[in-house]
């Protein structure tokens, strides 16, 4: 195997005609990798992604070849994948107004160029899920929201429409299944790539605690920040730490690490129905 790329939280290796995608325990916020890992995070995200790939298989093909035919040292945190030409767009769907989308709405009344009703508050449910793409920034840079028209400029009208439809379909299926388990999916980010035959294929991770915001339905209340089963807890700690959001980042306190891992475990168990061992 040969290391092809080391990202913020994942490492990609070549192995013959295949790729080996390895999820580490690293965690990033504000596009900066924190120096403190979250134990079991890579295994949790891999297991949850594999579960979701199965739930979504009838909507969109995925890149998974095998979760077991991987090097022993990466067992449980790696997936053998198909090679794809990745789409140069982060595909984001939002069903609720929060995070960067809420901040943009407060400034402009819109998100990614989409006008929204007046009077929405933090965590408001949107009239319908919306596609709010962003750039794919290189390491050390920040992803920036872009409009649908800018996606068309990057990939063409037909592909842009397909990206939007797949993203909304994945979000809606995920939100429906999660709601049955007492979880609201506020938003999610997916990555897609082209197979050699031109098919768009779901890649990387899907509907995990790193790529989505998960809220307990029982305590949901618009107009305030929500309890999150995801890395929002680390974002909130980082925002209040006095850190300037530029590398290098400070060490994460042990209690924040433990609470974050507990949230990742809890949402995995709630969504899949499986006990985390």
PDB file of N, CA and C in Angstrom, residues 155-233:
ATOM      1  N   UNK A 155     -19.632  22.364 -12.564  1.00  0.00           N
ATOM      2  CA  UNK A 155     -19.851  20.995 -13.038  1.00  0.00           C
ATOM      3  C   UNK A 155     -20.878  20.878 -14.156  1.00  0.00           C
ATOM      4  N   UNK A 156     -21.532  21.980 -14.511  1.00  0.00           N
ATOM      5  CA  UNK A 156     -22.568  21.928 -15.540  1.00  0.00           C
ATOM      6  C   UNK A 156     -23.951  21.764 -14.945  1.00  0.00           C
ATOM      7  N   UNK A 157     -24.959  22.174 -15.687  1.00  0.00           N
ATOM      8  CA  UNK A 157     -26.332  22.217 -15.178  1.00  0.00           C
ATOM      9  C   UNK A 157     -26.877  20.826 -14.845  1.00  0.00           C
ATOM     10  N   UNK A 158     -26.637  19.866 -15.720  1.00  0.00           N
ATOM     11  CA  UNK A 158     -27.193  18.531 -15.507  1.00  0.00           C
ATOM     12  C   UNK A 158     -26.601  17.881 -14.260  1.00  0.00           C
ATOM     13  N   UNK A 159     -25.281  17.946 -14.115  1.00  0.00           N
ATOM     14  CA  UNK A 159     -24.643  17.359 -12.938  1.00  0.00           C
ATOM     15  C   UNK A 159     -25.044  18.114 -11.676  1.00  0.00           C
ATOM     16  N   UNK A 160     -25.128  19.435 -11.743  1.00  0.00           N
ATOM     17  CA  UNK A 160     -25.519  20.224 -10.581  1.00  0.00           C
ATOM     18  C   UNK A 160     -26.904  19.817 -10.088  1.00  0.00           C
ATOM     19  N   UNK A 161     -27.827  19.633 -11.007  1.00  0.00           N
ATOM     20  CA  UNK A 161     -29.176  19.214 -10.614  1.00  0.00           C
ATOM     21  C   UNK A 161     -29.157  17.820  -9.999  1.00  0.00           C
ATOM     22  N   UNK A 162     -28.336  16.954 -10.548  1.00  0.00           N
ATOM     23  CA  UNK A 162     -28.227  15.593  -9.999  1.00  0.00           C
ATOM     24  C   UNK A 162     -27.624  15.629  -8.594  1.00  0.00           C
ATOM     25  N   UNK A 163     -26.608  16.463  -8.388  1.00  0.00           N
ATOM     26  CA  UNK A 163     -26.027  16.601  -7.054  1.00  0.00           C
ATOM     27  C   UNK A 163     -27.065  17.068  -6.051  1.00  0.00           C
ATOM     28  N   UNK A 164     -27.836  18.074  -6.441  1.00  0.00           N
ATOM     29  CA  UNK A 164     -28.871  18.586  -5.540  1.00  0.00           C
ATOM     30  C   UNK A 164     -29.893  17.511  -5.201  1.00  0.00           C
ATOM     31  N   UNK A 165     -30.348  16.770  -6.217  1.00  0.00           N
ATOM     32  CA  UNK A 165     -31.382  15.770  -5.968  1.00  0.00           C
ATOM     33  C   UNK A 165     -30.874  14.635  -5.082  1.00  0.00           C
ATOM     34  N   UNK A 166     -29.660  14.154  -5.362  1.00  0.00           N
ATOM     35  CA  UNK A 166     -29.107  13.076  -4.534  1.00  0.00           C
ATOM     36  C   UNK A 166     -28.941  13.547  -3.095  1.00  0.00           C
ATOM     37  N   UNK A 167     -28.426  14.754  -2.911  1.00  0.00           N
ATOM     38  CA  UNK A 167     -28.193  15.271  -1.561  1.00  0.00           C
ATOM     39  C   UNK A 167     -29.492  15.380  -0.783  1.00  0.00           C
ATOM     40  N   UNK A 168     -30.525  15.905  -1.413  1.00  0.00           N
ATOM     41  CA  UNK A 168     -31.828  16.029  -0.745  1.00  0.00           C
ATOM     42  C   UNK A 168     -32.416  14.657  -0.476  1.00  0.00           C
ATOM     43  N   UNK A 169     -32.295  13.737  -1.428  1.00  0.00           N
ATOM     44  CA  UNK A 169     -32.824  12.385  -1.229  1.00  0.00           C
ATOM     45  C   UNK A 169     -32.136  11.686  -0.057  1.00  0.00           C
ATOM     46  N   UNK A 170     -30.803  11.807   0.007  1.00  0.00           N
ATOM     47  CA  UNK A 170     -30.056  11.188   1.111  1.00  0.00           C
ATOM     48  C   UNK A 170     -30.482  11.813   2.435  1.00  0.00           C
ATOM     49  N   UNK A 171     -30.582  13.132   2.468  1.00  0.00           N
ATOM     50  CA  UNK A 171     -31.006  13.797   3.703  1.00  0.00           C
ATOM     51  C   UNK A 171     -32.404  13.329   4.127  1.00  0.00           C
ATOM     52  N   UNK A 172     -33.341  13.312   3.195  1.00  0.00           N
ATOM     53  CA  UNK A 172     -34.723  12.954   3.550  1.00  0.00           C
ATOM     54  C   UNK A 172     -34.824  11.515   4.038  1.00  0.00           C
ATOM     55  N   UNK A 173     -34.122  10.590   3.382  1.00  0.00           N
ATOM     56  CA  UNK A 173     -34.141   9.198   3.846  1.00  0.00           C
ATOM     57  C   UNK A 173     -33.507   9.105   5.234  1.00  0.00           C
ATOM     58  N   UNK A 174     -32.362   9.779   5.407  1.00  0.00           N
ATOM     59  CA  UNK A 174     -31.711   9.752   6.708  1.00  0.00           C
ATOM     60  C   UNK A 174     -32.564  10.365   7.800  1.00  0.00           C
ATOM     61  N   UNK A 175     -33.181  11.508   7.498  1.00  0.00           N
ATOM     62  CA  UNK A 175     -34.017  12.182   8.498  1.00  0.00           C
ATOM     63  C   UNK A 175     -35.213  11.330   8.873  1.00  0.00           C
ATOM     64  N   UNK A 176     -35.794  10.640   7.896  1.00  0.00           N
ATOM     65  CA  UNK A 176     -36.963   9.798   8.171  1.00  0.00           C
ATOM     66  C   UNK A 176     -36.590   8.618   9.063  1.00  0.00           C
ATOM     67  N   UNK A 177     -35.503   7.935   8.722  1.00  0.00           N
ATOM     68  CA  UNK A 177     -35.090   6.790   9.529  1.00  0.00           C
ATOM     69  C   UNK A 177     -34.670   7.227  10.932  1.00  0.00           C
ATOM     70  N   UNK A 178     -33.955   8.353  11.014  1.00  0.00           N
ATOM     71  CA  UNK A 178     -33.509   8.841  12.321  1.00  0.00           C
ATOM     72  C   UNK A 178     -34.690   9.268  13.187  1.00  0.00           C
ATOM     73  N   UNK A 179     -35.693   9.904  12.584  1.00  0.00           N
ATOM     74  CA  UNK A 179     -36.859  10.359  13.351  1.00  0.00           C
ATOM     75  C   UNK A 179     -37.577   9.188  14.009  1.00  0.00           C
ATOM     76  N   UNK A 180     -37.599   8.049  13.331  1.00  0.00           N
ATOM     77  CA  UNK A 180     -38.216   6.851  13.915  1.00  0.00           C
ATOM     78  C   UNK A 180     -37.473   6.377  15.153  1.00  0.00           C
ATOM     79  N   UNK A 181     -36.233   6.844  15.306  1.00  0.00           N
ATOM     80  CA  UNK A 181     -35.397   6.450  16.445  1.00  0.00           C
ATOM     81  C   UNK A 181     -35.180   7.613  17.419  1.00  0.00           C
ATOM     82  N   UNK A 182     -35.991   8.652  17.278  1.00  0.00           N
ATOM     83  CA  UNK A 182     -35.952   9.762  18.226  1.00  0.00           C
ATOM     84  C   UNK A 182     -34.856  10.776  17.979  1.00  0.00           C
ATOM     85  N   UNK A 183     -34.303  10.797  16.751  1.00  0.00           N
ATOM     86  CA  UNK A 183     -33.202  11.695  16.413  1.00  0.00           C
ATOM     87  C   UNK A 183     -33.623  12.614  15.269  1.00  0.00           C
ATOM     88  N   UNK A 184     -33.367  13.911  15.422  1.00  0.00           N
ATOM     89  CA  UNK A 184     -33.565  14.859  14.331  1.00  0.00           C
ATOM     90  C   UNK A 184     -32.230  15.073  13.623  1.00  0.00           C
ATOM     91  N   UNK A 185     -32.246  15.010  12.302  1.00  0.00           N
ATOM     92  CA  UNK A 185     -31.057  15.326  11.517  1.00  0.00           C
ATOM     93  C   UNK A 185     -31.206  16.770  11.055  1.00  0.00           C
ATOM     94  N   UNK A 186     -30.463  17.659  11.675  1.00  0.00           N
ATOM     95  CA  UNK A 186     -30.581  19.081  11.346  1.00  0.00           C
ATOM     96  C   UNK A 186     -30.009  19.380   9.973  1.00  0.00           C
ATOM     97  N   UNK A 187     -28.862  18.800   9.680  1.00  0.00           N
ATOM     98  CA  UNK A 187     -28.222  18.992   8.376  1.00  0.00           C
ATOM     99  C   UNK A 187     -27.215  17.879   8.170  1.00  0.00           C
ATOM    100  N   UNK A 188     -26.742  17.742   6.952  1.00  0.00           N
ATOM    101  CA  UNK A 188     -25.730  16.737   6.673  1.00  0.00           C
ATOM    102  C   UNK A 188     -24.935  17.137   5.443  1.00  0.00           C
ATOM    103  N   UNK A 189     -23.699  16.669   5.391  1.00  0.00           N
ATOM    104  CA  UNK A 189     -22.812  16.910   4.258  1.00  0.00           C
ATOM    105  C   UNK A 189     -22.416  15.576   3.659  1.00  0.00           C
ATOM    106  N   UNK A 190     -22.497  15.463   2.340  1.00  0.00           N
ATOM    107  CA  UNK A 190     -22.071  14.239   1.672  1.00  0.00           C
ATOM    108  C   UNK A 190     -21.058  14.583   0.589  1.00  0.00           C
ATOM    109  N   UNK A 191     -20.325  13.555   0.169  1.00  0.00           N
ATOM    110  CA  UNK A 191     -19.373  13.711  -0.924  1.00  0.00           C
ATOM    111  C   UNK A 191     -19.705  12.691  -2.003  1.00  0.00           C
ATOM    112  N   UNK A 192     -19.609  13.125  -3.238  1.00  0.00           N
ATOM    113  CA  UNK A 192     -19.925  12.285  -4.383  1.00  0.00           C
ATOM    114  C   UNK A 192     -18.764  12.298  -5.364  1.00  0.00           C
ATOM    115  N   UNK A 193     -18.641  11.201  -6.108  1.00  0.00           N
ATOM    116  CA  UNK A 193     -17.602  11.116  -7.126  1.00  0.00           C
ATOM    117  C   UNK A 193     -18.134  10.405  -8.355  1.00  0.00           C
ATOM    118  N   UNK A 194     -17.440  10.604  -9.473  1.00  0.00           N
ATOM    119  CA  UNK A 194     -17.824   9.947 -10.715  1.00  0.00           C
ATOM    120  C   UNK A 194     -17.099   8.621 -10.850  1.00  0.00           C
ATOM    121  N   UNK A 195     -17.841   7.563 -11.115  1.00  0.00           N
ATOM    122  CA  UNK A 195     -17.255   6.287 -11.506  1.00  0.00           C
ATOM    123  C   UNK A 195     -16.806   6.402 -12.968  1.00  0.00           C
ATOM    124  N   UNK A 196     -15.976   5.465 -13.448  1.00  0.00           N
ATOM    125  CA  UNK A 196     -15.518   5.538 -14.848  1.00  0.00           C
ATOM    126  C   UNK A 196     -16.648   5.601 -15.869  1.00  0.00           C
ATOM    127  N   UNK A 197     -17.814   5.024 -15.545  1.00  0.00           N
ATOM    128  CA  UNK A 197     -18.932   5.052 -16.503  1.00  0.00           C
ATOM    129  C   UNK A 197     -19.776   6.321 -16.382  1.00  0.00           C
ATOM    130  N   UNK A 198     -19.343   7.273 -15.525  1.00  0.00           N
ATOM    131  CA  UNK A 198     -20.069   8.529 -15.383  1.00  0.00           C
ATOM    132  C   UNK A 198     -21.131   8.540 -14.306  1.00  0.00           C
ATOM    133  N   UNK A 199     -21.327   7.414 -13.629  1.00  0.00           N
ATOM    134  CA  UNK A 199     -22.301   7.349 -12.545  1.00  0.00           C
ATOM    135  C   UNK A 199     -21.809   8.148 -11.341  1.00  0.00           C
ATOM    136  N   UNK A 200     -22.714   8.869 -10.699  1.00  0.00           N
ATOM    137  CA  UNK A 200     -22.382   9.551  -9.453  1.00  0.00           C
ATOM    138  C   UNK A 200     -22.512   8.560  -8.302  1.00  0.00           C
ATOM    139  N   UNK A 201     -21.459   8.502  -7.487  1.00  0.00           N
ATOM    140  CA  UNK A 201     -21.350   7.492  -6.431  1.00  0.00           C
ATOM    141  C   UNK A 201     -21.115   8.183  -5.091  1.00  0.00           C
ATOM    142  N   UNK A 202     -21.814   7.720  -4.071  1.00  0.00           N
ATOM    143  CA  UNK A 202     -21.664   8.239  -2.713  1.00  0.00           C
ATOM    144  C   UNK A 202     -20.355   7.724  -2.122  1.00  0.00           C
ATOM    145  N   UNK A 203     -19.549   8.638  -1.553  1.00  0.00           N
ATOM    146  CA  UNK A 203     -18.214   8.274  -1.090  1.00  0.00           C
ATOM    147  C   UNK A 203     -17.951   8.828   0.305  1.00  0.00           C
ATOM    148  N   UNK A 204     -16.730   8.578   0.779  1.00  0.00           N
ATOM    149  CA  UNK A 204     -16.246   9.101   2.052  1.00  0.00           C
ATOM    150  C   UNK A 204     -17.110   8.569   3.196  1.00  0.00           C
ATOM    151  N   UNK A 205     -17.696   9.452   3.998  1.00  0.00           N
ATOM    152  CA  UNK A 205     -18.582   9.045   5.088  1.00  0.00           C
ATOM    153  C   UNK A 205     -19.991   9.536   4.770  1.00  0.00           C
ATOM    154  N   UNK A 206     -20.973   9.016   5.512  1.00  0.00           N
ATOM    155  CA  UNK A 206     -22.346   9.473   5.266  1.00  0.00           C
ATOM    156  C   UNK A 206     -23.137   9.446   6.570  1.00  0.00           C
ATOM    157  N   UNK A 207     -23.807  10.559   6.859  1.00  0.00           N
ATOM    158  CA  UNK A 207     -24.707  10.687   8.003  1.00  0.00           C
ATOM    159  C   UNK A 207     -24.060  10.234   9.314  1.00  0.00           C
ATOM    160  N   UNK A 208     -22.847  10.735   9.530  1.00  0.00           N
ATOM    161  CA  UNK A 208     -22.143  10.455  10.779  1.00  0.00           C
ATOM    162  C   UNK A 208     -22.168  11.676  11.682  1.00  0.00           C
ATOM    163  N   UNK A 209     -21.624  11.513  12.870  1.00  0.00           N
ATOM    164  CA  UNK A 209     -21.552  12.612  13.829  1.00  0.00           C
ATOM    165  C   UNK A 209     -20.514  13.656  13.444  1.00  0.00           C
ATOM    166  N   UNK A 210     -19.684  13.375  12.457  1.00  0.00           N
ATOM    167  CA  UNK A 210     -18.746  14.372  11.946  1.00  0.00           C
ATOM    168  C   UNK A 210     -19.317  15.151  10.776  1.00  0.00           C
ATOM    169  N   UNK A 211     -20.245  14.534  10.041  1.00  0.00           N
ATOM    170  CA  UNK A 211     -20.759  15.156   8.822  1.00  0.00           C
ATOM    171  C   UNK A 211     -22.188  15.665   8.981  1.00  0.00           C
ATOM    172  N   UNK A 212     -22.762  15.509  10.161  1.00  0.00           N
ATOM    173  CA  UNK A 212     -24.168  15.848  10.378  1.00  0.00           C
ATOM    174  C   UNK A 212     -24.356  16.449  11.765  1.00  0.00           C
ATOM    175  N   UNK A 213     -25.487  17.122  11.941  1.00  0.00           N
ATOM    176  CA  UNK A 213     -25.914  17.530  13.277  1.00  0.00           C
ATOM    177  C   UNK A 213     -27.106  16.672  13.672  1.00  0.00           C
ATOM    178  N   UNK A 214     -26.964  15.945  14.788  1.00  0.00           N
ATOM    179  CA  UNK A 214     -28.013  15.077  15.308  1.00  0.00           C
ATOM    180  C   UNK A 214     -28.551  15.656  16.621  1.00  0.00           C
ATOM    181  N   UNK A 215     -29.857  15.851  16.700  1.00  0.00           N
ATOM    182  CA  UNK A 215     -30.479  16.389  17.913  1.00  0.00           C
ATOM    183  C   UNK A 215     -31.503  15.400  18.464  1.00  0.00           C
ATOM    184  N   UNK A 216     -31.598  15.247  19.781  1.00  0.00           N
ATOM    185  CA  UNK A 216     -32.663  14.418  20.347  1.00  0.00           C
ATOM    186  C   UNK A 216     -34.024  15.090  20.132  1.00  0.00           C
ATOM    187  N   UNK A 217     -34.944  14.365  19.526  1.00  0.00           N
ATOM    188  CA  UNK A 217     -36.255  14.947  19.218  1.00  0.00           C
ATOM    189  C   UNK A 217     -37.005  15.357  20.483  1.00  0.00           C
ATOM    190  N   UNK A 218     -36.814  14.611  21.551  1.00  0.00           N
ATOM    191  CA  UNK A 218     -37.585  14.840  22.781  1.00  0.00           C
ATOM    192  C   UNK A 218     -37.331  16.221  23.375  1.00  0.00           C
ATOM    193  N   UNK A 219     -36.113  16.736  23.225  1.00  0.00           N
ATOM    194  CA  UNK A 219     -35.780  18.018  23.844  1.00  0.00           C
ATOM    195  C   UNK A 219     -35.699  19.169  22.835  1.00  0.00           C
ATOM    196  N   UNK A 220     -36.096  18.903  21.582  1.00  0.00           N
ATOM    197  CA  UNK A 220     -36.005  19.941  20.552  1.00  0.00           C
ATOM    198  C   UNK A 220     -36.894  21.138  20.879  1.00  0.00           C
ATOM    199  N   UNK A 221     -36.315  22.308  20.778  1.00  0.00           N
ATOM    200  CA  UNK A 221     -37.060  23.549  20.987  1.00  0.00           C
ATOM    201  C   UNK A 221     -36.402  24.656  20.174  1.00  0.00           C
ATOM    202  N   UNK A 222     -37.077  25.188  19.156  1.00  0.00           N
ATOM    203  CA  UNK A 222     -36.468  26.259  18.356  1.00  0.00           C
ATOM    204  C   UNK A 222     -36.248  27.514  19.179  1.00  0.00           C
ATOM    205  N   UNK A 223     -35.302  28.318  18.727  1.00  0.00           N
ATOM    206  CA  UNK A 223     -35.006  29.567  19.424  1.00  0.00           C
ATOM    207  C   UNK A 223     -33.813  29.479  20.343  1.00  0.00           C
ATOM    208  N   UNK A 224     -33.154  28.348  20.376  1.00  0.00           N
ATOM    209  CA  UNK A 224     -31.975  28.179  21.233  1.00  0.00           C
ATOM    210  C   UNK A 224     -31.080  27.110  20.628  1.00  0.00           C
ATOM    211  N   UNK A 225     -29.863  27.017  21.166  1.00  0.00           N
ATOM    212  CA  UNK A 225     -28.968  25.938  20.758  1.00  0.00           C
ATOM    213  C   UNK A 225     -29.514  24.606  21.262  1.00  0.00           C
ATOM    214  N   UNK A 226     -29.295  23.550  20.510  1.00  0.00           N
ATOM    215  CA  UNK A 226     -29.806  22.225  20.849  1.00  0.00           C
ATOM    216  C   UNK A 226     -28.698  21.336  21.396  1.00  0.00           C
ATOM    217  N   UNK A 227     -29.068  20.395  22.241  1.00  0.00           N
ATOM    218  CA  UNK A 227     -28.142  19.322  22.613  1.00  0.00           C
ATOM    219  C   UNK A 227     -27.819  18.546  21.341  1.00  0.00           C
ATOM    220  N   UNK A 228     -26.546  18.223  21.130  1.00  0.00           N
ATOM    221  CA  UNK A 228     -26.127  17.572  19.885  1.00  0.00           C
ATOM    222  C   UNK A 228     -25.377  16.282  20.153  1.00  0.00           C
ATOM    223  N   UNK A 229     -25.713  15.248  19.377  1.00  0.00           N
ATOM    224  CA  UNK A 229     -24.978  13.984  19.412  1.00  0.00           C
ATOM    225  C   UNK A 229     -23.874  14.010  18.356  1.00  0.00           C
ATOM    226  N   UNK A 230     -23.059  15.023  18.357  1.00  0.00           N
ATOM    227  CA  UNK A 230     -22.065  15.167  17.308  1.00  0.00           C
ATOM    228  C   UNK A 230     -20.958  16.069  17.815  1.00  0.00           C
ATOM    229  N   UNK A 231     -20.100  16.545  16.910  1.00  0.00           N
ATOM    230  CA  UNK A 231     -18.946  17.315  17.355  1.00  0.00           C
ATOM    231  C   UNK A 231     -19.278  18.777  17.659  1.00  0.00           C
ATOM    232  N   UNK A 232     -20.571  19.120  17.666  1.00  0.00           N
ATOM    233  CA  UNK A 232     -20.944  20.476  18.062  1.00  0.00           C
ATOM    234  C   UNK A 232     -20.464  20.772  19.480  1.00  0.00           C
ATOM    235  N   UNK A 233     -20.435  19.753  20.319  1.00  0.00           N
ATOM    236  CA  UNK A 233     -19.967  19.941  21.697  1.00  0.00           C
ATOM    237  C   UNK A 233     -18.514  20.432  21.713  1.00  0.00           C
TER     238      UNK A 233
END
